Amino acid sequence: VLLPESGRSTCPAEDDHEDFCSHAVAVARLDAELVGLKALRRFAAADDSEAHFVVPQPIELVKCPSPGGAALLLPWLNLKTPRCLEAHGTAVAALHSRSLGQSESFGFAQDTFCGRWRLRNCWGNDWVSFFQEQRLQPLLRAAMAAADRTNTIVGPATRSMAKLEGYEALRALFRGADMRPCLLHGDLWRGNFVLEDGKPVLLDPAASWGHSEMDVAQVKLLEAPESYEQFMRGYYGMMR
């Protein structure tokens, strides 16, 4: 449930930041989650599958007239926090492998949200360009704006990348890689790793069609090394 907050958030008022719970943004955020859940459900296998994972079936998006927020109704799930992320690694690998090549382009049918950050999802046929222009660039612009406001020194590498320079090295990292899009969860962090009846649940997505390394890198960035190793053990076990 998202309800309006008084005043603006303390985050920079960049193009890709939003009032966290203004009425319009509350509806847009939950609608994006609803569409993302439906997309993920296409690739959740039957209960007897070796790599079954649970994706809640959205019931309805409710727009609240007062105080003006919105609510996304989902089925009740008896959720528990996992001690190990191996099963979630298997689930994400299953999502990636089942959806690989099912889209010809990178992007999504609409913008999605990772926290308060709007993720632009204009369709494109080149992953490096999509990642550069619709993922890295907005973050770099926000970092530059924050640095200017606080008189923080920004390194030359950040300034160069913010000017769309220095991306040949990024492109080189993907040479020889399978560049077909797969469906990404897009918001893999500790709060979204849960179990229901011992099965991994994929919820609260910021879905898009992209390169699988995006999901994997997010886990490596946000999780402790031991948890990341557990996740990758399940991920690689499914991919073999």
PDB file of C-alpha atoms in Angstrom:
ATOM      1  CA  VAL A   1       0.000   0.000   0.000  1.00  0.00           C
ATOM      2  CA  LEU A   2       1.373   3.419  -0.973  1.00  0.00           C
ATOM      3  CA  LEU A   3      -0.034   6.580   0.592  1.00  0.00           C
ATOM      4  CA  PRO A   4       0.877  10.215  -0.131  1.00  0.00           C
ATOM      5  CA  GLU A   5       3.555  11.819   1.994  1.00  0.00           C
ATOM      6  CA  SER A   6       3.611  15.483   2.935  1.00  0.00           C
ATOM      7  CA  GLY A   7       6.211  17.487   1.049  1.00  0.00           C
ATOM      8  CA  ARG A   8       8.883  16.147  -1.252  1.00  0.00           C
ATOM      9  CA  SER A   9      11.377  13.442  -0.512  1.00  0.00           C
ATOM     10  CA  THR A  10      14.934  14.310   0.451  1.00  0.00           C
ATOM     11  CA  CYS A  11      16.265  12.671  -2.717  1.00  0.00           C
ATOM     12  CA  PRO A  12      17.467  14.844  -5.599  1.00  0.00           C
ATOM     13  CA  ALA A  13      14.643  16.071  -7.798  1.00  0.00           C
ATOM     14  CA  GLU A  14      16.139  14.535 -10.929  1.00  0.00           C
ATOM     15  CA  ASP A  15      14.051  13.412 -13.887  1.00  0.00           C
ATOM     16  CA  ASP A  16      14.231   9.805 -12.740  1.00  0.00           C
ATOM     17  CA  HIS A  17      13.452  10.469  -9.073  1.00  0.00           C
ATOM     18  CA  GLU A  18       9.810  10.723  -8.108  1.00  0.00           C
ATOM     19  CA  ASP A  19       7.805  11.954  -5.156  1.00  0.00           C
ATOM     20  CA  PHE A  20       7.899   8.654  -3.313  1.00  0.00           C
ATOM     21  CA  CYS A  21       4.162   8.328  -2.816  1.00  0.00           C
ATOM     22  CA  SER A  22       2.366  11.068  -4.722  1.00  0.00           C
ATOM     23  CA  HIS A  23      -0.959   9.766  -6.006  1.00  0.00           C
ATOM     24  CA  ALA A  24       0.125   9.501  -9.643  1.00  0.00           C
ATOM     25  CA  VAL A  25       3.439   7.859  -8.775  1.00  0.00           C
ATOM     26  CA  ALA A  26       1.821   5.468  -6.289  1.00  0.00           C
ATOM     27  CA  VAL A  27      -0.493   4.225  -9.031  1.00  0.00           C
ATOM     28  CA  ALA A  28       2.345   4.045 -11.583  1.00  0.00           C
ATOM     29  CA  ARG A  29       4.635   2.129  -9.208  1.00  0.00           C
ATOM     30  CA  LEU A  30       2.049  -0.461  -8.278  1.00  0.00           C
ATOM     31  CA  ASP A  31       0.833  -0.822 -11.856  1.00  0.00           C
ATOM     32  CA  ALA A  32       4.432  -1.500 -12.904  1.00  0.00           C
ATOM     33  CA  GLU A  33       4.714  -4.131 -10.180  1.00  0.00           C
ATOM     34  CA  LEU A  34       1.449  -5.737 -11.315  1.00  0.00           C
ATOM     35  CA  VAL A  35       2.636  -5.948 -14.935  1.00  0.00           C
ATOM     36  CA  GLY A  36       6.028  -7.231 -13.780  1.00  0.00           C
ATOM     37  CA  LEU A  37       4.471 -10.004 -11.691  1.00  0.00           C
ATOM     38  CA  LYS A  38       2.353 -11.103 -14.646  1.00  0.00           C
ATOM     39  CA  ALA A  39       5.465 -11.217 -16.830  1.00  0.00           C
ATOM     40  CA  LEU A  40       7.364 -13.334 -14.284  1.00  0.00           C
ATOM     41  CA  ARG A  41       4.429 -15.720 -13.910  1.00  0.00           C
ATOM     42  CA  ARG A  42       4.763 -16.692 -17.575  1.00  0.00           C
ATOM     43  CA  PHE A  43       8.002 -18.471 -16.703  1.00  0.00           C
ATOM     44  CA  ALA A  44       7.122 -20.039 -13.343  1.00  0.00           C
ATOM     45  CA  ALA A  45       6.927 -23.779 -14.017  1.00  0.00           C
ATOM     46  CA  ALA A  46       4.462 -26.318 -12.635  1.00  0.00           C
ATOM     47  CA  ASP A  47       4.619 -27.301  -8.974  1.00  0.00           C
ATOM     48  CA  ASP A  48       6.399 -30.580  -9.724  1.00  0.00           C
ATOM     49  CA  SER A  49       9.165 -28.859 -11.679  1.00  0.00           C
ATOM     50  CA  GLU A  50      12.715 -29.236 -10.402  1.00  0.00           C
ATOM     51  CA  ALA A  51      13.126 -25.451 -10.404  1.00  0.00           C
ATOM     52  CA  HIS A  52       9.654 -24.319  -9.391  1.00  0.00           C
ATOM     53  CA  PHE A  53       9.312 -20.862  -7.915  1.00  0.00           C
ATOM     54  CA  VAL A  54       6.299 -18.942  -6.686  1.00  0.00           C
ATOM     55  CA  VAL A  55       5.117 -15.664  -8.202  1.00  0.00           C
ATOM     56  CA  PRO A  56       1.990 -14.155  -6.610  1.00  0.00           C
ATOM     57  CA  GLN A  57      -0.996 -13.722  -8.917  1.00  0.00           C
ATOM     58  CA  PRO A  58      -2.061 -10.051  -8.708  1.00  0.00           C
ATOM     59  CA  ILE A  59      -5.728  -9.666  -7.822  1.00  0.00           C
ATOM     60  CA  GLU A  60      -6.410  -5.983  -8.394  1.00  0.00           C
ATOM     61  CA  LEU A  61      -4.852  -2.533  -8.342  1.00  0.00           C
ATOM     62  CA  VAL A  62      -7.036  -0.293  -6.188  1.00  0.00           C
ATOM     63  CA  LYS A  63      -6.870   3.487  -6.488  1.00  0.00           C
ATOM     64  CA  CYS A  64      -7.782   5.005  -3.138  1.00  0.00           C
ATOM     65  CA  PRO A  65      -9.829   8.235  -3.398  1.00  0.00           C
ATOM     66  CA  SER A  66      -8.835   9.286   0.118  1.00  0.00           C
ATOM     67  CA  PRO A  67      -6.117   9.945   1.168  1.00  0.00           C
ATOM     68  CA  GLY A  68      -5.254   9.414  -2.466  1.00  0.00           C
ATOM     69  CA  GLY A  69      -2.803   6.509  -2.536  1.00  0.00           C
ATOM     70  CA  ALA A  70      -3.100   3.080  -4.101  1.00  0.00           C
ATOM     71  CA  ALA A  71      -2.990  -0.576  -3.106  1.00  0.00           C
ATOM     72  CA  LEU A  72      -2.029  -3.728  -4.992  1.00  0.00           C
ATOM     73  CA  LEU A  73      -4.040  -6.709  -3.766  1.00  0.00           C
ATOM     74  CA  LEU A  74      -2.163 -10.031  -3.735  1.00  0.00           C
ATOM     75  CA  PRO A  75      -3.039 -13.483  -2.365  1.00  0.00           C
ATOM     76  CA  TRP A  76      -1.993 -14.206   1.197  1.00  0.00           C
ATOM     77  CA  LEU A  77       1.354 -16.005   1.356  1.00  0.00           C
ATOM     78  CA  ASN A  78       2.912 -17.394   4.525  1.00  0.00           C
ATOM     79  CA  LEU A  79       6.331 -15.889   3.879  1.00  0.00           C
ATOM     80  CA  LYS A  80       9.535 -16.737   5.708  1.00  0.00           C
ATOM     81  CA  THR A  81      13.064 -15.388   5.427  1.00  0.00           C
ATOM     82  CA  PRO A  82      15.527 -17.950   4.013  1.00  0.00           C
ATOM     83  CA  ARG A  83      18.745 -18.813   5.792  1.00  0.00           C
ATOM     84  CA  CYS A  84      20.374 -19.700   2.481  1.00  0.00           C
ATOM     85  CA  LEU A  85      19.933 -18.096  -0.956  1.00  0.00           C
ATOM     86  CA  GLU A  86      20.770 -21.174  -3.033  1.00  0.00           C
ATOM     87  CA  ALA A  87      17.115 -21.867  -3.881  1.00  0.00           C
ATOM     88  CA  HIS A  88      16.658 -18.283  -5.037  1.00  0.00           C
ATOM     89  CA  GLY A  89      19.730 -18.583  -7.235  1.00  0.00           C
ATOM     90  CA  THR A  90      18.113 -21.622  -8.842  1.00  0.00           C
ATOM     91  CA  ALA A  91      14.831 -19.726  -9.264  1.00  0.00           C
ATOM     92  CA  VAL A  92      16.452 -16.712 -10.935  1.00  0.00           C
ATOM     93  CA  ALA A  93      18.475 -18.993 -13.220  1.00  0.00           C
ATOM     94  CA  ALA A  94      15.246 -20.761 -14.204  1.00  0.00           C
ATOM     95  CA  LEU A  95      13.621 -17.402 -14.955  1.00  0.00           C
ATOM     96  CA  HIS A  96      16.579 -16.370 -17.110  1.00  0.00           C
ATOM     97  CA  SER A  97      16.907 -19.652 -18.998  1.00  0.00           C
ATOM     98  CA  ARG A  98      13.172 -20.082 -19.668  1.00  0.00           C
ATOM     99  CA  SER A  99      12.772 -16.520 -20.929  1.00  0.00           C
ATOM    100  CA  LEU A 100      16.036 -16.316 -22.907  1.00  0.00           C
ATOM    101  CA  GLY A 101      15.356 -15.141 -26.443  1.00  0.00           C
ATOM    102  CA  GLN A 102      11.616 -14.701 -25.857  1.00  0.00           C
ATOM    103  CA  SER A 103      11.994 -10.985 -26.589  1.00  0.00           C
ATOM    104  CA  GLU A 104      13.840  -9.546 -29.569  1.00  0.00           C
ATOM    105  CA  SER A 105      14.608  -6.263 -27.794  1.00  0.00           C
ATOM    106  CA  PHE A 106      15.821  -4.874 -24.485  1.00  0.00           C
ATOM    107  CA  GLY A 107      13.370  -2.830 -22.429  1.00  0.00           C
ATOM    108  CA  PHE A 108       9.834  -3.343 -21.187  1.00  0.00           C
ATOM    109  CA  ALA A 109       6.265  -2.400 -21.997  1.00  0.00           C
ATOM    110  CA  GLN A 110       6.393   0.441 -19.449  1.00  0.00           C
ATOM    111  CA  ASP A 111       8.717   2.136 -16.991  1.00  0.00           C
ATOM    112  CA  THR A 112       9.288   0.294 -13.725  1.00  0.00           C
ATOM    113  CA  PHE A 113      10.534   1.341 -10.292  1.00  0.00           C
ATOM    114  CA  CYS A 114      13.398   0.208  -8.081  1.00  0.00           C
ATOM    115  CA  GLY A 115      12.583   1.838  -4.763  1.00  0.00           C
ATOM    116  CA  ARG A 116      11.893   5.500  -5.543  1.00  0.00           C
ATOM    117  CA  TRP A 117      13.939   5.331  -8.736  1.00  0.00           C
ATOM    118  CA  ARG A 118      12.083   5.228 -12.055  1.00  0.00           C
ATOM    119  CA  LEU A 119      13.714   2.851 -14.535  1.00  0.00           C
ATOM    120  CA  ARG A 120      13.236   3.986 -18.124  1.00  0.00           C
ATOM    121  CA  ASN A 121      12.492   1.072 -20.431  1.00  0.00           C
ATOM    122  CA  CYS A 122      12.393   2.386 -24.002  1.00  0.00           C
ATOM    123  CA  TRP A 123      12.912  -0.552 -26.354  1.00  0.00           C
ATOM    124  CA  GLY A 124      16.351  -0.986 -27.916  1.00  0.00           C
ATOM    125  CA  ASN A 125      18.259  -3.662 -29.820  1.00  0.00           C
ATOM    126  CA  ASP A 126      21.702  -3.149 -28.269  1.00  0.00           C
ATOM    127  CA  TRP A 127      22.289  -4.115 -24.636  1.00  0.00           C
ATOM    128  CA  VAL A 128      25.331  -1.920 -24.000  1.00  0.00           C
ATOM    129  CA  SER A 129      23.534   1.155 -25.351  1.00  0.00           C
ATOM    130  CA  PHE A 130      20.422   0.337 -23.322  1.00  0.00           C
ATOM    131  CA  PHE A 131      22.458  -0.193 -20.140  1.00  0.00           C
ATOM    132  CA  GLN A 132      24.478   2.951 -20.758  1.00  0.00           C
ATOM    133  CA  GLU A 133      21.603   5.291 -21.593  1.00  0.00           C
ATOM    134  CA  GLN A 134      18.755   3.959 -19.445  1.00  0.00           C
ATOM    135  CA  ARG A 135      20.533   2.552 -16.397  1.00  0.00           C
ATOM    136  CA  LEU A 136      23.981   4.115 -15.869  1.00  0.00           C
ATOM    137  CA  GLN A 137      23.339   7.589 -17.264  1.00  0.00           C
ATOM    138  CA  PRO A 138      20.433   8.542 -14.948  1.00  0.00           C
ATOM    139  CA  LEU A 139      22.408   7.384 -11.904  1.00  0.00           C
ATOM    140  CA  LEU A 140      25.502   9.264 -12.990  1.00  0.00           C
ATOM    141  CA  ARG A 141      23.510  12.440 -13.625  1.00  0.00           C
ATOM    142  CA  ALA A 142      21.987  12.190 -10.153  1.00  0.00           C
ATOM    143  CA  ALA A 143      25.430  11.589  -8.625  1.00  0.00           C
ATOM    144  CA  MET A 144      26.830  14.627 -10.425  1.00  0.00           C
ATOM    145  CA  ALA A 145      23.915  16.802  -9.306  1.00  0.00           C
ATOM    146  CA  ALA A 146      24.300  15.651  -5.699  1.00  0.00           C
ATOM    147  CA  ALA A 147      28.042  16.314  -5.838  1.00  0.00           C
ATOM    148  CA  ASP A 148      27.469  19.826  -7.156  1.00  0.00           C
ATOM    149  CA  ARG A 149      25.003  20.608  -4.364  1.00  0.00           C
ATOM    150  CA  THR A 150      27.298  19.320  -1.626  1.00  0.00           C
ATOM    151  CA  ASN A 151      30.623  20.454  -3.130  1.00  0.00           C
ATOM    152  CA  THR A 152      31.775  16.838  -3.286  1.00  0.00           C
ATOM    153  CA  ILE A 153      34.718  16.032  -5.532  1.00  0.00           C
ATOM    154  CA  VAL A 154      33.755  13.665  -8.349  1.00  0.00           C
ATOM    155  CA  GLY A 155      36.459  11.590  -9.994  1.00  0.00           C
ATOM    156  CA  PRO A 156      37.344  12.070 -13.675  1.00  0.00           C
ATOM    157  CA  ALA A 157      36.060   8.579 -14.557  1.00  0.00           C
ATOM    158  CA  THR A 158      32.567   9.445 -13.324  1.00  0.00           C
ATOM    159  CA  ARG A 159      32.586  12.768 -15.166  1.00  0.00           C
ATOM    160  CA  SER A 160      33.764  11.065 -18.345  1.00  0.00           C
ATOM    161  CA  MET A 161      31.051   8.397 -18.197  1.00  0.00           C
ATOM    162  CA  ALA A 162      28.428  11.046 -17.439  1.00  0.00           C
ATOM    163  CA  LYS A 163      29.336  12.620 -20.787  1.00  0.00           C
ATOM    164  CA  LEU A 164      28.779   9.338 -22.665  1.00  0.00           C
ATOM    165  CA  GLU A 165      32.519   8.742 -22.956  1.00  0.00           C
ATOM    166  CA  GLY A 166      34.578   5.681 -22.128  1.00  0.00           C
ATOM    167  CA  TYR A 167      32.000   3.011 -22.956  1.00  0.00           C
ATOM    168  CA  GLU A 168      34.150   0.985 -25.342  1.00  0.00           C
ATOM    169  CA  ALA A 169      35.647  -0.740 -22.309  1.00  0.00           C
ATOM    170  CA  LEU A 170      32.120  -1.625 -21.189  1.00  0.00           C
ATOM    171  CA  ARG A 171      31.259  -3.016 -24.612  1.00  0.00           C
ATOM    172  CA  ALA A 172      34.430  -5.100 -24.562  1.00  0.00           C
ATOM    173  CA  LEU A 173      33.196  -6.925 -21.452  1.00  0.00           C
ATOM    174  CA  PHE A 174      30.329  -8.418 -23.463  1.00  0.00           C
ATOM    175  CA  ARG A 175      32.272  -9.536 -26.525  1.00  0.00           C
ATOM    176  CA  GLY A 176      31.547 -13.180 -27.195  1.00  0.00           C
ATOM    177  CA  ALA A 177      28.660 -13.258 -24.704  1.00  0.00           C
ATOM    178  CA  ASP A 178      25.148 -14.464 -25.491  1.00  0.00           C
ATOM    179  CA  MET A 179      23.388 -11.133 -25.988  1.00  0.00           C
ATOM    180  CA  ARG A 180      19.827 -12.404 -26.307  1.00  0.00           C
ATOM    181  CA  PRO A 181      17.488 -10.667 -23.838  1.00  0.00           C
ATOM    182  CA  CYS A 182      16.024 -12.551 -20.904  1.00  0.00           C
ATOM    183  CA  LEU A 183      13.450 -11.396 -18.376  1.00  0.00           C
ATOM    184  CA  LEU A 184      15.071  -9.774 -15.339  1.00  0.00           C
ATOM    185  CA  HIS A 185      13.603  -9.484 -11.867  1.00  0.00           C
ATOM    186  CA  GLY A 186      15.411  -6.173 -11.469  1.00  0.00           C
ATOM    187  CA  ASP A 187      15.229  -5.658  -7.688  1.00  0.00           C
ATOM    188  CA  LEU A 188      17.040  -8.549  -6.026  1.00  0.00           C
ATOM    189  CA  TRP A 189      17.895  -7.550  -2.473  1.00  0.00           C
ATOM    190  CA  ARG A 190      17.548  -9.134   0.962  1.00  0.00           C
ATOM    191  CA  GLY A 191      13.991  -7.879   1.535  1.00  0.00           C
ATOM    192  CA  ASN A 192      12.793  -9.621  -1.636  1.00  0.00           C
ATOM    193  CA  PHE A 193      14.294 -13.036  -0.840  1.00  0.00           C
ATOM    194  CA  VAL A 194      11.463 -14.970   0.823  1.00  0.00           C
ATOM    195  CA  LEU A 195      10.085 -18.512   0.957  1.00  0.00           C
ATOM    196  CA  GLU A 196       6.568 -19.904   0.963  1.00  0.00           C
ATOM    197  CA  ASP A 197       6.204 -23.558   2.020  1.00  0.00           C
ATOM    198  CA  GLY A 198       9.927 -23.954   1.429  1.00  0.00           C
ATOM    199  CA  LYS A 199       9.756 -22.688  -2.167  1.00  0.00           C
ATOM    200  CA  PRO A 200      11.466 -19.494  -3.344  1.00  0.00           C
ATOM    201  CA  VAL A 201       9.148 -16.577  -4.057  1.00  0.00           C
ATOM    202  CA  LEU A 202       9.888 -13.904  -6.659  1.00  0.00           C
ATOM    203  CA  LEU A 203       7.984 -10.735  -5.820  1.00  0.00           C
ATOM    204  CA  ASP A 204       8.259  -6.939  -5.922  1.00  0.00           C
ATOM    205  CA  PRO A 205       9.984  -6.918  -9.341  1.00  0.00           C
ATOM    206  CA  ALA A 206      11.316  -4.032 -11.392  1.00  0.00           C
ATOM    207  CA  ALA A 207      11.019  -6.206 -14.465  1.00  0.00           C
ATOM    208  CA  SER A 208      12.615  -5.602 -17.834  1.00  0.00           C
ATOM    209  CA  TRP A 209      14.167  -7.535 -20.685  1.00  0.00           C
ATOM    210  CA  GLY A 210      17.927  -7.305 -20.339  1.00  0.00           C
ATOM    211  CA  HIS A 211      21.169  -9.212 -19.894  1.00  0.00           C
ATOM    212  CA  SER A 212      21.231 -11.820 -17.132  1.00  0.00           C
ATOM    213  CA  GLU A 213      24.365 -10.286 -15.612  1.00  0.00           C
ATOM    214  CA  MET A 214      22.238  -7.347 -14.429  1.00  0.00           C
ATOM    215  CA  ASP A 215      20.385  -9.495 -11.875  1.00  0.00           C
ATOM    216  CA  VAL A 216      23.530 -11.379 -10.879  1.00  0.00           C
ATOM    217  CA  ALA A 217      25.519  -8.174 -10.382  1.00  0.00           C
ATOM    218  CA  GLN A 218      22.782  -6.705  -8.197  1.00  0.00           C
ATOM    219  CA  VAL A 219      22.992  -9.671  -5.826  1.00  0.00           C
ATOM    220  CA  LYS A 220      26.787  -9.388  -5.695  1.00  0.00           C
ATOM    221  CA  LEU A 221      26.537  -5.663  -4.966  1.00  0.00           C
ATOM    222  CA  LEU A 222      23.929  -5.891  -2.204  1.00  0.00           C
ATOM    223  CA  GLU A 223      24.567  -9.226  -0.483  1.00  0.00           C
ATOM    224  CA  ALA A 224      27.324 -10.422   1.816  1.00  0.00           C
ATOM    225  CA  PRO A 225      29.966 -12.603   0.098  1.00  0.00           C
ATOM    226  CA  GLU A 226      28.673 -15.783   1.756  1.00  0.00           C
ATOM    227  CA  SER A 227      25.093 -15.109   0.627  1.00  0.00           C
ATOM    228  CA  TYR A 228      26.267 -14.272  -2.892  1.00  0.00           C
ATOM    229  CA  GLU A 229      28.178 -17.560  -3.048  1.00  0.00           C
ATOM    230  CA  GLN A 230      25.034 -19.418  -1.970  1.00  0.00           C
ATOM    231  CA  PHE A 231      23.010 -17.655  -4.652  1.00  0.00           C
ATOM    232  CA  MET A 232      25.557 -18.424  -7.365  1.00  0.00           C
ATOM    233  CA  ARG A 233      25.803 -22.069  -6.317  1.00  0.00           C
ATOM    234  CA  GLY A 234      22.103 -22.409  -7.068  1.00  0.00           C
ATOM    235  CA  TYR A 235      22.341 -20.245 -10.188  1.00  0.00           C
ATOM    236  CA  TYR A 236      25.185 -22.182 -11.803  1.00  0.00           C
ATOM    237  CA  GLY A 237      23.708 -25.492 -10.670  1.00  0.00           C
ATOM    238  CA  MET A 238      20.571 -24.713 -12.675  1.00  0.00           C
ATOM    239  CA  MET A 239      22.476 -23.452 -15.720  1.00  0.00           C
ATOM    240  CA  ARG A 240      24.673 -26.566 -16.074  1.00  0.00           C
TER     241      ARG A 240
END
